[in-house]
mmCIF file with all atom_site columns, C-alpha atoms and ligand atoms in Angstrom:
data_model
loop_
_atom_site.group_PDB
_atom_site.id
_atom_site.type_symbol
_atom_site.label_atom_id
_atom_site.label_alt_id
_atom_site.label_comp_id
_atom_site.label_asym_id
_atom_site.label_entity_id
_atom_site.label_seq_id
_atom_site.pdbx_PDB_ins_code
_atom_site.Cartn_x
_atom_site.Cartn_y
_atom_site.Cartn_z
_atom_site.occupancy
_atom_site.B_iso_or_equiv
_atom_site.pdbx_formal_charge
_atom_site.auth_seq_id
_atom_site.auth_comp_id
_atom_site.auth_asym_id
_atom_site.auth_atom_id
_atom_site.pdbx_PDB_model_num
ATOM   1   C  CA  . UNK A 1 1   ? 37.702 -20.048 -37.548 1.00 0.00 ? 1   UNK A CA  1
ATOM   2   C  CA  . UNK A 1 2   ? 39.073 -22.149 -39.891 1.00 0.00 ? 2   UNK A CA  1
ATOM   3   C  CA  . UNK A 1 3   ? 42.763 -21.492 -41.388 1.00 0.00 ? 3   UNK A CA  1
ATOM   4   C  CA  . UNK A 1 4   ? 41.309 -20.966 -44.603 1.00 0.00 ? 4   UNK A CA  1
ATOM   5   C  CA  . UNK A 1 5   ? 38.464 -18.634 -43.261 1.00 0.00 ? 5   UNK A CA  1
ATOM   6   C  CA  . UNK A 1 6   ? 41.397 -16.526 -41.314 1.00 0.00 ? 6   UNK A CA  1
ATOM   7   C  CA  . UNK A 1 7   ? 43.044 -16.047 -44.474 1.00 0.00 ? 7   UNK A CA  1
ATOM   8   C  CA  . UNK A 1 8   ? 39.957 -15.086 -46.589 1.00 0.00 ? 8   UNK A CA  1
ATOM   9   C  CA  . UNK A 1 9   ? 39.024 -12.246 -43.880 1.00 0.00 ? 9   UNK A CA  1
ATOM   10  C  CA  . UNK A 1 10  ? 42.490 -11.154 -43.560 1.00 0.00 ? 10  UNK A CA  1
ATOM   11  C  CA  . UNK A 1 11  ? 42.953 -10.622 -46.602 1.00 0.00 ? 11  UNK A CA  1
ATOM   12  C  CA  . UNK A 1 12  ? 38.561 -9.554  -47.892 1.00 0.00 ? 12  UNK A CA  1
ATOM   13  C  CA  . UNK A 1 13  ? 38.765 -7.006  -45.028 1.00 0.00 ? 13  UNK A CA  1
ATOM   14  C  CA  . UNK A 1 14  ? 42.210 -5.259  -46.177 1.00 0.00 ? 14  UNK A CA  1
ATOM   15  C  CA  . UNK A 1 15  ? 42.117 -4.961  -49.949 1.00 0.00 ? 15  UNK A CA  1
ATOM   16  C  CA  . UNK A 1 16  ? 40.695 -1.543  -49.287 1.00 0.00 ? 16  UNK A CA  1
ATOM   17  C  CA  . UNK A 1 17  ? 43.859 -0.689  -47.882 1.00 0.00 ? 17  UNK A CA  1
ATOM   18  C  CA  . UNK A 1 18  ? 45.714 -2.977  -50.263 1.00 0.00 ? 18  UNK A CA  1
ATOM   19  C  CA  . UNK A 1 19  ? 44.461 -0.876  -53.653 1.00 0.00 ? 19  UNK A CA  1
ATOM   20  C  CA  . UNK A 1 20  ? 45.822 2.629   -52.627 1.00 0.00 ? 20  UNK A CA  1
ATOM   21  C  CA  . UNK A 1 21  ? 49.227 2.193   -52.794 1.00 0.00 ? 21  UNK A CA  1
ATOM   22  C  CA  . UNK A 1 22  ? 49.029 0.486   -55.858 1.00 0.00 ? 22  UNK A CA  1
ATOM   23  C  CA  . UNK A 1 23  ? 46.396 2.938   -57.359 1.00 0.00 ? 23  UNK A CA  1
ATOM   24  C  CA  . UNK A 1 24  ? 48.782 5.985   -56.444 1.00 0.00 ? 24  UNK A CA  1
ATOM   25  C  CA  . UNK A 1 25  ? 51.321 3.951   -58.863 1.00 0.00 ? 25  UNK A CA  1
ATOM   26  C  CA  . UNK A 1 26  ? 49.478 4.323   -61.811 1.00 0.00 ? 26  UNK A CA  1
ATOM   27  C  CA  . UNK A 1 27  ? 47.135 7.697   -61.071 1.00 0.00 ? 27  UNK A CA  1
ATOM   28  C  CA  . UNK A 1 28  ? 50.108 9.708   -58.710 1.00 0.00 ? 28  UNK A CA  1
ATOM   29  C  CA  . UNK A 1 29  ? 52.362 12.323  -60.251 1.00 0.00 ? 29  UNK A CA  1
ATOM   30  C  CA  . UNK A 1 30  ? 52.371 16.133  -60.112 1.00 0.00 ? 30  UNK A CA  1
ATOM   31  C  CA  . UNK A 1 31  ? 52.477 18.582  -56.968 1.00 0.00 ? 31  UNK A CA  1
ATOM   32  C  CA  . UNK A 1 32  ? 54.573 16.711  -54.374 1.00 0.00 ? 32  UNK A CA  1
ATOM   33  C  CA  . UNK A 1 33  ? 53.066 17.000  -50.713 1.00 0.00 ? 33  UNK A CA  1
ATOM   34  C  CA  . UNK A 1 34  ? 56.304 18.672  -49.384 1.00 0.00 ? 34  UNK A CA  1
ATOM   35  C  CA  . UNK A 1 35  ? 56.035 21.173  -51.548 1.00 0.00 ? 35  UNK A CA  1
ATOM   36  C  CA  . UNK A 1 36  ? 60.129 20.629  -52.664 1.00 0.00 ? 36  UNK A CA  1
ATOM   37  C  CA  . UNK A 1 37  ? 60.531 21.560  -48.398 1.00 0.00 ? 37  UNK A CA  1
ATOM   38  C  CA  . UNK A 1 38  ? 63.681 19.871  -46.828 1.00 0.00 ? 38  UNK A CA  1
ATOM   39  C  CA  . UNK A 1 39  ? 65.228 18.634  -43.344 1.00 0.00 ? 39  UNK A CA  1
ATOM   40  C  CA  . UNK A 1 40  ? 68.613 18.830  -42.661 1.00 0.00 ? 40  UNK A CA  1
ATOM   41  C  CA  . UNK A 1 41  ? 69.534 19.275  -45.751 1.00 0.00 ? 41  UNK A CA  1
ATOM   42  C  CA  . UNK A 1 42  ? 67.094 15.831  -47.285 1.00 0.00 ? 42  UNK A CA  1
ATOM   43  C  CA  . UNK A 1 43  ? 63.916 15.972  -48.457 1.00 0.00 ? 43  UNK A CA  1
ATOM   44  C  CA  . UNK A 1 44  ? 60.692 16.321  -45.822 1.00 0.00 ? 44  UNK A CA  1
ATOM   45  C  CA  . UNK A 1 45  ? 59.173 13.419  -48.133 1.00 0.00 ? 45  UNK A CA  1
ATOM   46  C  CA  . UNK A 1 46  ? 60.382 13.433  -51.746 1.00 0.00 ? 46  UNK A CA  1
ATOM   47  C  CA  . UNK A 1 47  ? 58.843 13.848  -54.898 1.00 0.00 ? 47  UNK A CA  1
ATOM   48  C  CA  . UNK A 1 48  ? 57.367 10.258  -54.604 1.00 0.00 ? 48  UNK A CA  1
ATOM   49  C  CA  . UNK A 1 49  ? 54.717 11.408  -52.905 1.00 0.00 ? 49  UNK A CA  1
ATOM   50  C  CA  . UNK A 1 50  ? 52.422 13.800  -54.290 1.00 0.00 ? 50  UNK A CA  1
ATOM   51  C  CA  . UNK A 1 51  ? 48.267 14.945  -53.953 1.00 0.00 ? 51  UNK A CA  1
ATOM   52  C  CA  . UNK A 1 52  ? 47.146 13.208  -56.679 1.00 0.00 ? 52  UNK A CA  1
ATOM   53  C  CA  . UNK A 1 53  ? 48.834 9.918   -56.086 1.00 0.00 ? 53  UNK A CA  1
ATOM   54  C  CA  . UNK A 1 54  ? 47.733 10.185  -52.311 1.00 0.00 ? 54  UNK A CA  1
ATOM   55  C  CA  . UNK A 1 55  ? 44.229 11.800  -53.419 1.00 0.00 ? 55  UNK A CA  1
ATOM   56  C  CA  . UNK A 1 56  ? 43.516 8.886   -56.011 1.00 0.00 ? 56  UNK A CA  1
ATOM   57  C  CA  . UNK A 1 57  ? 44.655 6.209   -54.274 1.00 0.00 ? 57  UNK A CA  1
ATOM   58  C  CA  . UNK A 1 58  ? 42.753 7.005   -51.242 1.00 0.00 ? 58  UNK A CA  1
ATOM   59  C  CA  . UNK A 1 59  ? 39.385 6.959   -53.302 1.00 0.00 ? 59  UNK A CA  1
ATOM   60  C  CA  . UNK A 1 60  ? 40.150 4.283   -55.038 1.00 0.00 ? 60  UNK A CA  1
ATOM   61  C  CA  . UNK A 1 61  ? 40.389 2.245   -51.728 1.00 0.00 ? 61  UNK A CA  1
ATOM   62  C  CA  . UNK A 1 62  ? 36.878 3.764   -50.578 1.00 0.00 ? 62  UNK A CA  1
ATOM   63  C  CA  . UNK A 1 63  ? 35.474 2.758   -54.093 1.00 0.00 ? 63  UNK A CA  1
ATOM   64  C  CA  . UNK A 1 64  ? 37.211 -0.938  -53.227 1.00 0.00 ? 64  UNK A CA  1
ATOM   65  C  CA  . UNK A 1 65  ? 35.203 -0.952  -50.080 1.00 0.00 ? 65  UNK A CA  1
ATOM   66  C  CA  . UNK A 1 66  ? 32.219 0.237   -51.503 1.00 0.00 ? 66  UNK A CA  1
ATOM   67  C  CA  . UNK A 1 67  ? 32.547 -2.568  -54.251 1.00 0.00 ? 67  UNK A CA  1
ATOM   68  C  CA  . UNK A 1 68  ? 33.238 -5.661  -51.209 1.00 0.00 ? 68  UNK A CA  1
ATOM   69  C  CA  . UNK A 1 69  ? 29.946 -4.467  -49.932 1.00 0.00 ? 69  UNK A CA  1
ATOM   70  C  CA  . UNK A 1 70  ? 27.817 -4.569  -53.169 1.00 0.00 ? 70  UNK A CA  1
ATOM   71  C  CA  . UNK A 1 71  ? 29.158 -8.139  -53.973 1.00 0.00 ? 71  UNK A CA  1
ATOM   72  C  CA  . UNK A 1 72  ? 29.429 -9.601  -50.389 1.00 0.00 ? 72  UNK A CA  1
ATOM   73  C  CA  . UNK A 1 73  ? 26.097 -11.279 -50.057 1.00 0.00 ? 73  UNK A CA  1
ATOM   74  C  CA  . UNK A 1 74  ? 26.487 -12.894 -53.049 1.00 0.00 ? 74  UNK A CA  1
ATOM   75  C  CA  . UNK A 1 75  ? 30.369 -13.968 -52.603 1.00 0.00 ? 75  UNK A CA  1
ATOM   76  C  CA  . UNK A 1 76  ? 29.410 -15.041 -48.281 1.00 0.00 ? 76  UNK A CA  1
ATOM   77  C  CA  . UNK A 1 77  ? 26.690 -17.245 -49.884 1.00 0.00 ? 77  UNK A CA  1
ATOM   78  C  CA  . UNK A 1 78  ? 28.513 -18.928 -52.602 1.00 0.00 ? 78  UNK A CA  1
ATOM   79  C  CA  . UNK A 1 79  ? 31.999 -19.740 -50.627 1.00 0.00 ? 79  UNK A CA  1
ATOM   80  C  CA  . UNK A 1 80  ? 30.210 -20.236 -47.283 1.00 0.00 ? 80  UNK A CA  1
ATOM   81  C  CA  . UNK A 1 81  ? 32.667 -17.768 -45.583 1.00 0.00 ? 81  UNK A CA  1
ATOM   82  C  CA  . UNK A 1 82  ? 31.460 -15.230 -43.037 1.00 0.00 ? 82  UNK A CA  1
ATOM   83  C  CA  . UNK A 1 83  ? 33.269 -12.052 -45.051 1.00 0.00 ? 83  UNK A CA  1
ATOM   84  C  CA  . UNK A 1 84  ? 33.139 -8.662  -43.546 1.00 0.00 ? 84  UNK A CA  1
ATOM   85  C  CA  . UNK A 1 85  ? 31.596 -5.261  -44.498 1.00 0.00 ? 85  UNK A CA  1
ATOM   86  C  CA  . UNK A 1 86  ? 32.819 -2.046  -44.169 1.00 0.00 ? 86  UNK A CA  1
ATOM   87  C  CA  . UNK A 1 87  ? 31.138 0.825   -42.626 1.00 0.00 ? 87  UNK A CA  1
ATOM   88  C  CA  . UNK A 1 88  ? 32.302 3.818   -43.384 1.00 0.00 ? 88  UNK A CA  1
ATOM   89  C  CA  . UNK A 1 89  ? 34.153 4.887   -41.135 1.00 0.00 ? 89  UNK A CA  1
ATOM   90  C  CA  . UNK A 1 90  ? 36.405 1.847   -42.063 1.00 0.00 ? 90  UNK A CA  1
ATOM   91  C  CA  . UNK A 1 91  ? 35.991 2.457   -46.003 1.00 0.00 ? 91  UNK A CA  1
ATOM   92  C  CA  . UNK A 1 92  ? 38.095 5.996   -45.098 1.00 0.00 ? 92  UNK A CA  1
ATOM   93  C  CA  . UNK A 1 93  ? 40.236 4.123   -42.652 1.00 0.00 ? 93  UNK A CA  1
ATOM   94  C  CA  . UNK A 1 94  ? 42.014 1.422   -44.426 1.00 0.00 ? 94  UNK A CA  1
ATOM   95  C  CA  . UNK A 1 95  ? 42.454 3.278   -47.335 1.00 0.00 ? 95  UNK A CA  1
ATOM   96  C  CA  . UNK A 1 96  ? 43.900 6.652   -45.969 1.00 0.00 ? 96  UNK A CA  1
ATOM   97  C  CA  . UNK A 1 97  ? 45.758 5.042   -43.094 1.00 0.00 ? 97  UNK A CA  1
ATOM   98  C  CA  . UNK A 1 98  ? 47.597 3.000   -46.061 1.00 0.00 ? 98  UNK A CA  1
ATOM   99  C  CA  . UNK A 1 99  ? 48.284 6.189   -47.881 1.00 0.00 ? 99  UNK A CA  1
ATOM   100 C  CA  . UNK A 1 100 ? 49.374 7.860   -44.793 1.00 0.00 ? 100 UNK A CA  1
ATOM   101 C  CA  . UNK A 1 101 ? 51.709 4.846   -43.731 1.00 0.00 ? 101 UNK A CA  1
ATOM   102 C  CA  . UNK A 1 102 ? 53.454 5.234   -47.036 1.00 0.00 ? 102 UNK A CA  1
ATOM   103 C  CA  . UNK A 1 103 ? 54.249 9.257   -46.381 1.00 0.00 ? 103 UNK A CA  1
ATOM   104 C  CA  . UNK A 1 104 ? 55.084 8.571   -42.803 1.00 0.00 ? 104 UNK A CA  1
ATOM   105 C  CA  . UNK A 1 105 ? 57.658 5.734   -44.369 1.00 0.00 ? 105 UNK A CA  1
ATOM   106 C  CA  . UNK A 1 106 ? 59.416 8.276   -46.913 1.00 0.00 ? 106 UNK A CA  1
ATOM   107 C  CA  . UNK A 1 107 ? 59.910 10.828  -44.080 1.00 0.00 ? 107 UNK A CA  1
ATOM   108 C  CA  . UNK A 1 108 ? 61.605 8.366   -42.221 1.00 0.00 ? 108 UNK A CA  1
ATOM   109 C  CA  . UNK A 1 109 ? 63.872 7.156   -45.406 1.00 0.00 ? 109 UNK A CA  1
ATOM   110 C  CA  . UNK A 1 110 ? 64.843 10.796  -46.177 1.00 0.00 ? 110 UNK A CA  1
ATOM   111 C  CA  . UNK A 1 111 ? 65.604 11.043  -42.588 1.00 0.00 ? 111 UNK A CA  1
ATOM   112 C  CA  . UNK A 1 112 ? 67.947 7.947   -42.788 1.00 0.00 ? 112 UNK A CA  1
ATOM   113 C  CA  . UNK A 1 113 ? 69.488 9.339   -45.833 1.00 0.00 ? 113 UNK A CA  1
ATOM   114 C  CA  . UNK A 1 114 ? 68.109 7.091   -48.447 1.00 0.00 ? 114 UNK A CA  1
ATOM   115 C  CA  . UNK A 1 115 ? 66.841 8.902   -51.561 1.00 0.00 ? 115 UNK A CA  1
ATOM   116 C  CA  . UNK A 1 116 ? 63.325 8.470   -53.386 1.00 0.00 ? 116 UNK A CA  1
ATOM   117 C  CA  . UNK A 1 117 ? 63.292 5.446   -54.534 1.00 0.00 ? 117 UNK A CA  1
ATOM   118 C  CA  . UNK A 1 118 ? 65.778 3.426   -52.137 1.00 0.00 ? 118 UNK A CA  1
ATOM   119 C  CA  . UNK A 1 119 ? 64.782 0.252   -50.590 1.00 0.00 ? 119 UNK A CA  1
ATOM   120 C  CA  . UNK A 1 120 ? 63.945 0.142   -46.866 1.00 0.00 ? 120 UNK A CA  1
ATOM   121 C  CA  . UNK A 1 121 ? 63.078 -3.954  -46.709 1.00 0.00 ? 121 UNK A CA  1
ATOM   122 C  CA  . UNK A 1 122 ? 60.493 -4.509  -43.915 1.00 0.00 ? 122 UNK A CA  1
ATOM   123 C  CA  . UNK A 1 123 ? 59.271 -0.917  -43.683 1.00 0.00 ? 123 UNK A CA  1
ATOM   124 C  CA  . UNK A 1 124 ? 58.350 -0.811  -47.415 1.00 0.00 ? 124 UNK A CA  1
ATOM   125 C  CA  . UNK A 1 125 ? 56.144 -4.029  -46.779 1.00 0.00 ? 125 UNK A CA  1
ATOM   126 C  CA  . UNK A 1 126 ? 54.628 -3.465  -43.887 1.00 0.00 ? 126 UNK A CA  1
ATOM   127 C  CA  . UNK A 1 127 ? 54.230 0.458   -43.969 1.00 0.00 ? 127 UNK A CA  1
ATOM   128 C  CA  . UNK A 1 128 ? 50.466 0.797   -45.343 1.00 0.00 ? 128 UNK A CA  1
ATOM   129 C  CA  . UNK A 1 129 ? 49.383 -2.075  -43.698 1.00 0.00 ? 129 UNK A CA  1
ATOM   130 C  CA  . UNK A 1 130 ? 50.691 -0.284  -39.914 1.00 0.00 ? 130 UNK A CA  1
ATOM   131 C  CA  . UNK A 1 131 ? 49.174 2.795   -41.406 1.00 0.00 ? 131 UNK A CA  1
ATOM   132 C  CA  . UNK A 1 132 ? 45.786 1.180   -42.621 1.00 0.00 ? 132 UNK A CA  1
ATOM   133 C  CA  . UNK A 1 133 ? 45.455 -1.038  -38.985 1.00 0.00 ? 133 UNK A CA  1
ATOM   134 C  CA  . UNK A 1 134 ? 46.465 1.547   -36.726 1.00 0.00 ? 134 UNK A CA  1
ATOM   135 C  CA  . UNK A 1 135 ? 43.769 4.370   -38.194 1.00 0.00 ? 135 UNK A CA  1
ATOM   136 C  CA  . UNK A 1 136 ? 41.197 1.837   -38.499 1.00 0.00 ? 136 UNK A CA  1
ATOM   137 C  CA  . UNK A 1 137 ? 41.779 0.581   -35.337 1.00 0.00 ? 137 UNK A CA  1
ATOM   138 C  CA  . UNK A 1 138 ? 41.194 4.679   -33.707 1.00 0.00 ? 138 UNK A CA  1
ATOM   139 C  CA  . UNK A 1 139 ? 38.133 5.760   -36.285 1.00 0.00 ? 139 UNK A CA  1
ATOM   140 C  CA  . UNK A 1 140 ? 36.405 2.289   -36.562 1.00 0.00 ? 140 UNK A CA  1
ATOM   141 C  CA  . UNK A 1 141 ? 37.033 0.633   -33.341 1.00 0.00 ? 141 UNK A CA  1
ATOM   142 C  CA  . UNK A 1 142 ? 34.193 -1.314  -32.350 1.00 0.00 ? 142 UNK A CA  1
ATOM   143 C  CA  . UNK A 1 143 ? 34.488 -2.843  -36.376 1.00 0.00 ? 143 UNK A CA  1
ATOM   144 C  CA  . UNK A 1 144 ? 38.131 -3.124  -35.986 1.00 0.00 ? 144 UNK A CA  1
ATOM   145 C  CA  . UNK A 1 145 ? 37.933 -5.147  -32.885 1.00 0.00 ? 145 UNK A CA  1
ATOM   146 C  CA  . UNK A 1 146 ? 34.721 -7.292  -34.285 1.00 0.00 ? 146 UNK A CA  1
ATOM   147 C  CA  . UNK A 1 147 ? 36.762 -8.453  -37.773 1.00 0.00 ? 147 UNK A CA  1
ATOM   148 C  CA  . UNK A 1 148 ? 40.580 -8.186  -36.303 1.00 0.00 ? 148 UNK A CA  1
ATOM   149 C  CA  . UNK A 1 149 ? 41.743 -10.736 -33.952 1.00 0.00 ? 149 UNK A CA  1
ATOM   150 C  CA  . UNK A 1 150 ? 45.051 -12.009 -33.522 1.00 0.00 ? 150 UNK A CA  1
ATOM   151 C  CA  . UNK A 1 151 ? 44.832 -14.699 -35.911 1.00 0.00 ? 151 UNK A CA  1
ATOM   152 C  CA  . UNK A 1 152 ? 43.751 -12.097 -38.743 1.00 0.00 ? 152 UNK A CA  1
ATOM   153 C  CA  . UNK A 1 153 ? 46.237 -10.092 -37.802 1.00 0.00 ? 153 UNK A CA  1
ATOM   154 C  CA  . UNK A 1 154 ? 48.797 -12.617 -37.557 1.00 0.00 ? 154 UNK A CA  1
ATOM   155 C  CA  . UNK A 1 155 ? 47.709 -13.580 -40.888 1.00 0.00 ? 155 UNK A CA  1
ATOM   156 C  CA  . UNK A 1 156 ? 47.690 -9.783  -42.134 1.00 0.00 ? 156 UNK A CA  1
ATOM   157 C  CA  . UNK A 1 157 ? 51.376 -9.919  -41.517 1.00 0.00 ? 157 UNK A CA  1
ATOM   158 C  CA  . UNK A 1 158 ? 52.537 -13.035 -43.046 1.00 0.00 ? 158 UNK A CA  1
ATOM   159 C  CA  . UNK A 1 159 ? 50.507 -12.536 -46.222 1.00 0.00 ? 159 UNK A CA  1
ATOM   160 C  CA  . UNK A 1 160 ? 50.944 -8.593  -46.425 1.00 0.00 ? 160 UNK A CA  1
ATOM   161 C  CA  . UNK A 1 161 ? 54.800 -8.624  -47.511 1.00 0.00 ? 161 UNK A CA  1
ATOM   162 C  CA  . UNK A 1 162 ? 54.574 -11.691 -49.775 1.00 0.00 ? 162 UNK A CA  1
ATOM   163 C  CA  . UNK A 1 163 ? 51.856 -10.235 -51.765 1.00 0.00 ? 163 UNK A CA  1
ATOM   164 C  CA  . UNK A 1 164 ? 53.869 -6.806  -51.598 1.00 0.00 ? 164 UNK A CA  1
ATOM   165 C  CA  . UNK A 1 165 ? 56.652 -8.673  -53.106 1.00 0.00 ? 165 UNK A CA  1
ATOM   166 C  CA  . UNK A 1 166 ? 54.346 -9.919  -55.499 1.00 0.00 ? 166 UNK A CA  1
ATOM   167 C  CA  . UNK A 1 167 ? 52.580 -7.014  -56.770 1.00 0.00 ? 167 UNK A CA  1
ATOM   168 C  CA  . UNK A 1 168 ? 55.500 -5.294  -57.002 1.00 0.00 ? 168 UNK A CA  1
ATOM   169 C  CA  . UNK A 1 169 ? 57.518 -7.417  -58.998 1.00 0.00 ? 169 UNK A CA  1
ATOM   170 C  CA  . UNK A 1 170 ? 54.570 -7.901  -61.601 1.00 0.00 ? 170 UNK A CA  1
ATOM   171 C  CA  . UNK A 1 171 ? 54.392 -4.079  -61.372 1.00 0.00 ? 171 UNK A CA  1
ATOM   172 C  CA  . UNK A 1 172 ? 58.116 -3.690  -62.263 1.00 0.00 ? 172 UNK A CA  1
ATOM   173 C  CA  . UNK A 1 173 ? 58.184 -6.028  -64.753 1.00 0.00 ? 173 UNK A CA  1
ATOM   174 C  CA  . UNK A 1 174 ? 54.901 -4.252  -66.919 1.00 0.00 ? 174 UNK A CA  1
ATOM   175 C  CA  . UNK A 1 175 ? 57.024 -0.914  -66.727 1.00 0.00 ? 175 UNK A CA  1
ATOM   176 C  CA  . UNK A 1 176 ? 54.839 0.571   -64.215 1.00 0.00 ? 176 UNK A CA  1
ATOM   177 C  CA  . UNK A 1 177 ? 57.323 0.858   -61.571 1.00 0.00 ? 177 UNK A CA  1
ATOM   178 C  CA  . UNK A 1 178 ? 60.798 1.782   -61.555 1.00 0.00 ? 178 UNK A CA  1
ATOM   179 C  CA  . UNK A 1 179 ? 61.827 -0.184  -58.874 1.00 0.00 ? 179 UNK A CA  1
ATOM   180 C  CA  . UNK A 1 180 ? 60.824 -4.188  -57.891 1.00 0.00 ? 180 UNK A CA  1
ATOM   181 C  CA  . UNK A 1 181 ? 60.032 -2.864  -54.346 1.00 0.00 ? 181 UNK A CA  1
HETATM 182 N  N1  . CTP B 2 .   ? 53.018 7.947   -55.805 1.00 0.00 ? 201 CTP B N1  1
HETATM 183 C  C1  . CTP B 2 .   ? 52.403 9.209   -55.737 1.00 0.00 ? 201 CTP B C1  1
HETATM 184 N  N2  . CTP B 2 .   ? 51.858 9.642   -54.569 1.00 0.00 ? 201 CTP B N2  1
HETATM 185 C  C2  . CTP B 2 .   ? 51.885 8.873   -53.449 1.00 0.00 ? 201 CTP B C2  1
HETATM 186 C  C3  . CTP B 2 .   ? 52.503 7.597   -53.491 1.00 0.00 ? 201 CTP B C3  1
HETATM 187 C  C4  . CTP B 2 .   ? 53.060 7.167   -54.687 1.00 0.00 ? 201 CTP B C4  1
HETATM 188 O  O1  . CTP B 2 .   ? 52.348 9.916   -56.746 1.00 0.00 ? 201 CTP B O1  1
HETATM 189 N  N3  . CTP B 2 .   ? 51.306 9.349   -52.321 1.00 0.00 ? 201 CTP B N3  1
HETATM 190 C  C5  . CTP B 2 .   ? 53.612 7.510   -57.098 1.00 0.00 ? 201 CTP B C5  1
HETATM 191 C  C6  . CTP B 2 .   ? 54.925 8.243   -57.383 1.00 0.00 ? 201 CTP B C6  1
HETATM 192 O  O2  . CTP B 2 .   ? 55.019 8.406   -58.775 1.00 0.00 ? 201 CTP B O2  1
HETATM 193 C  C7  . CTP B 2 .   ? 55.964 7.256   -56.860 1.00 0.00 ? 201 CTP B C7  1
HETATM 194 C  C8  . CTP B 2 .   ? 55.362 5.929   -57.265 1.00 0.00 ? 201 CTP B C8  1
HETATM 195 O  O3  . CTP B 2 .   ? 53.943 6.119   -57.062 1.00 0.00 ? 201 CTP B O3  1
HETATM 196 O  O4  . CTP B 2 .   ? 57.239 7.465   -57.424 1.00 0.00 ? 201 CTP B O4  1
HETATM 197 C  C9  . CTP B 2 .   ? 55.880 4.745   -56.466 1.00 0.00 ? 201 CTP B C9  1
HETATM 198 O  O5  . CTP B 2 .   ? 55.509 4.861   -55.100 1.00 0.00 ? 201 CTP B O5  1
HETATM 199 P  P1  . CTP B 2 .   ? 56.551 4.579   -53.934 1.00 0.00 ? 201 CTP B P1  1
HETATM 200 O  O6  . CTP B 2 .   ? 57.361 3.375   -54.254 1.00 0.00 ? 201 CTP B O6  1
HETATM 201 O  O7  . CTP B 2 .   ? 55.786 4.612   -52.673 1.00 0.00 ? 201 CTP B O7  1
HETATM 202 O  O8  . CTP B 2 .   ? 57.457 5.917   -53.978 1.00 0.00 ? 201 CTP B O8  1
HETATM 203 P  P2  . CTP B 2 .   ? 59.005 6.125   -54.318 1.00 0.00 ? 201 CTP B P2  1
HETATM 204 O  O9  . CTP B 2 .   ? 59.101 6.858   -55.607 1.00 0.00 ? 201 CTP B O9  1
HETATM 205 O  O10 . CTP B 2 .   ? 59.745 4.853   -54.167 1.00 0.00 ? 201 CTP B O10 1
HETATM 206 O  O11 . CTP B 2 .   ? 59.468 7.155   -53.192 1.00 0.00 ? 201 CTP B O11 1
HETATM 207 P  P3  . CTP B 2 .   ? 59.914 6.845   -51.671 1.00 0.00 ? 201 CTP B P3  1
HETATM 208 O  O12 . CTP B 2 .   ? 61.373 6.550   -51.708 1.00 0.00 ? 201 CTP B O12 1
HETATM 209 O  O13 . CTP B 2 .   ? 59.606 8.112   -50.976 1.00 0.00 ? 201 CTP B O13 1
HETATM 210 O  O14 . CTP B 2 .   ? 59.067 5.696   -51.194 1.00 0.00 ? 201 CTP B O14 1
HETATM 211 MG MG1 . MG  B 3 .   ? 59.326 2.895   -53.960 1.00 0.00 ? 202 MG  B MG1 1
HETATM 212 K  K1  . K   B 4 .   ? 56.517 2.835   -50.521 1.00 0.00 ? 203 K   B K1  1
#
């Protein structure tokens, strides 16, 4: 594969587990999953992280997927790349596995004292994208194997964070999000 082609999986195959997150932004609110429960006198998670945001953004990553695989005939044949689609074992994957990379992140951050909201600079970047590999890689393994090499995942590493950043900052900026991270 091509550079160009590694980057163009990388990044066709994860934007089901790029959307959630995002998603969860603008749809999330209400009930918080901990239920106001604490630790040691923090948070179990925080009101950051409620059903809704982690209900919507999960479907909206399984309606991503479902979208890649409508249009990816038509997209392979025009730009000549060999794009992947998702099964759907995969289509649940990414998305929830990004969701549930998130929650597993703000445990640890209330567990290291930082409140909702705090900055925890690698974790926040690469949280989902741990989250969306790792489930994908135990519900949809023979896919997960077939579409992930090193070199995608290499590349799923570089590029994750800097279009994190990205995202975020745009995000922050339009008033969506109270923080840039
Ligand atoms: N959100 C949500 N449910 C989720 C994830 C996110 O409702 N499962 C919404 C919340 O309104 C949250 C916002 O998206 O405040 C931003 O998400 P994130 O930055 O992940 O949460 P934080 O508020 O920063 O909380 P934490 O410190 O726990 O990450
Ligand atoms: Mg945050
Ligand atoms: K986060």
């Amino acid at each position: 594969m091509t550079l160009v082609e590694t980057v163009a999986v990388a990044i066709w195959a994860l934007l089901p587990a790029y959307v959630p997150n995002n998603a969860a932004v603008l749809l999330g609110g209400g009930r918080p999953i901990d239920g106001g429960r604490t630790l040691d006198g923090a948070r179990l998670l925080g009101d950051g992280k409620t059903w809704r945001g982690a209900i919507a953004g999960t479907l909206a990553g399984v309606a991503v997927a479902a979208l890649l695989n409508a249009i990816t005939p038509t997209v392979g044949t025009a730009t000549g790349l060999a794009l992947p689609t998702f099964p759907p074992a995969a289509a649940l994957a990414l998305p929830l596995g990004a969701i549930l990379g998130d929650i597993v992140a703000s445990f640890l951050k209330r567990r290291t004292g930082r409140s909702r909201g705090a900055a925890f600079p690698g974790l926040d970047q690469l949280d989902f994208l741990v989250g969306a590999l790792v489930l994908a890689a135990l519900a949809a393994t023979a896919w997960f194997t077939a579409i992930f090499s090193l070199p995608v995942i290499a590349a799923a590493l570089v590029l994750t964070p800097l279009l994190h950043v990205t995202t975020n900052v745009i995000a922050y900026r339009a008033g969506l999000k109270s923080e840039p991270w």
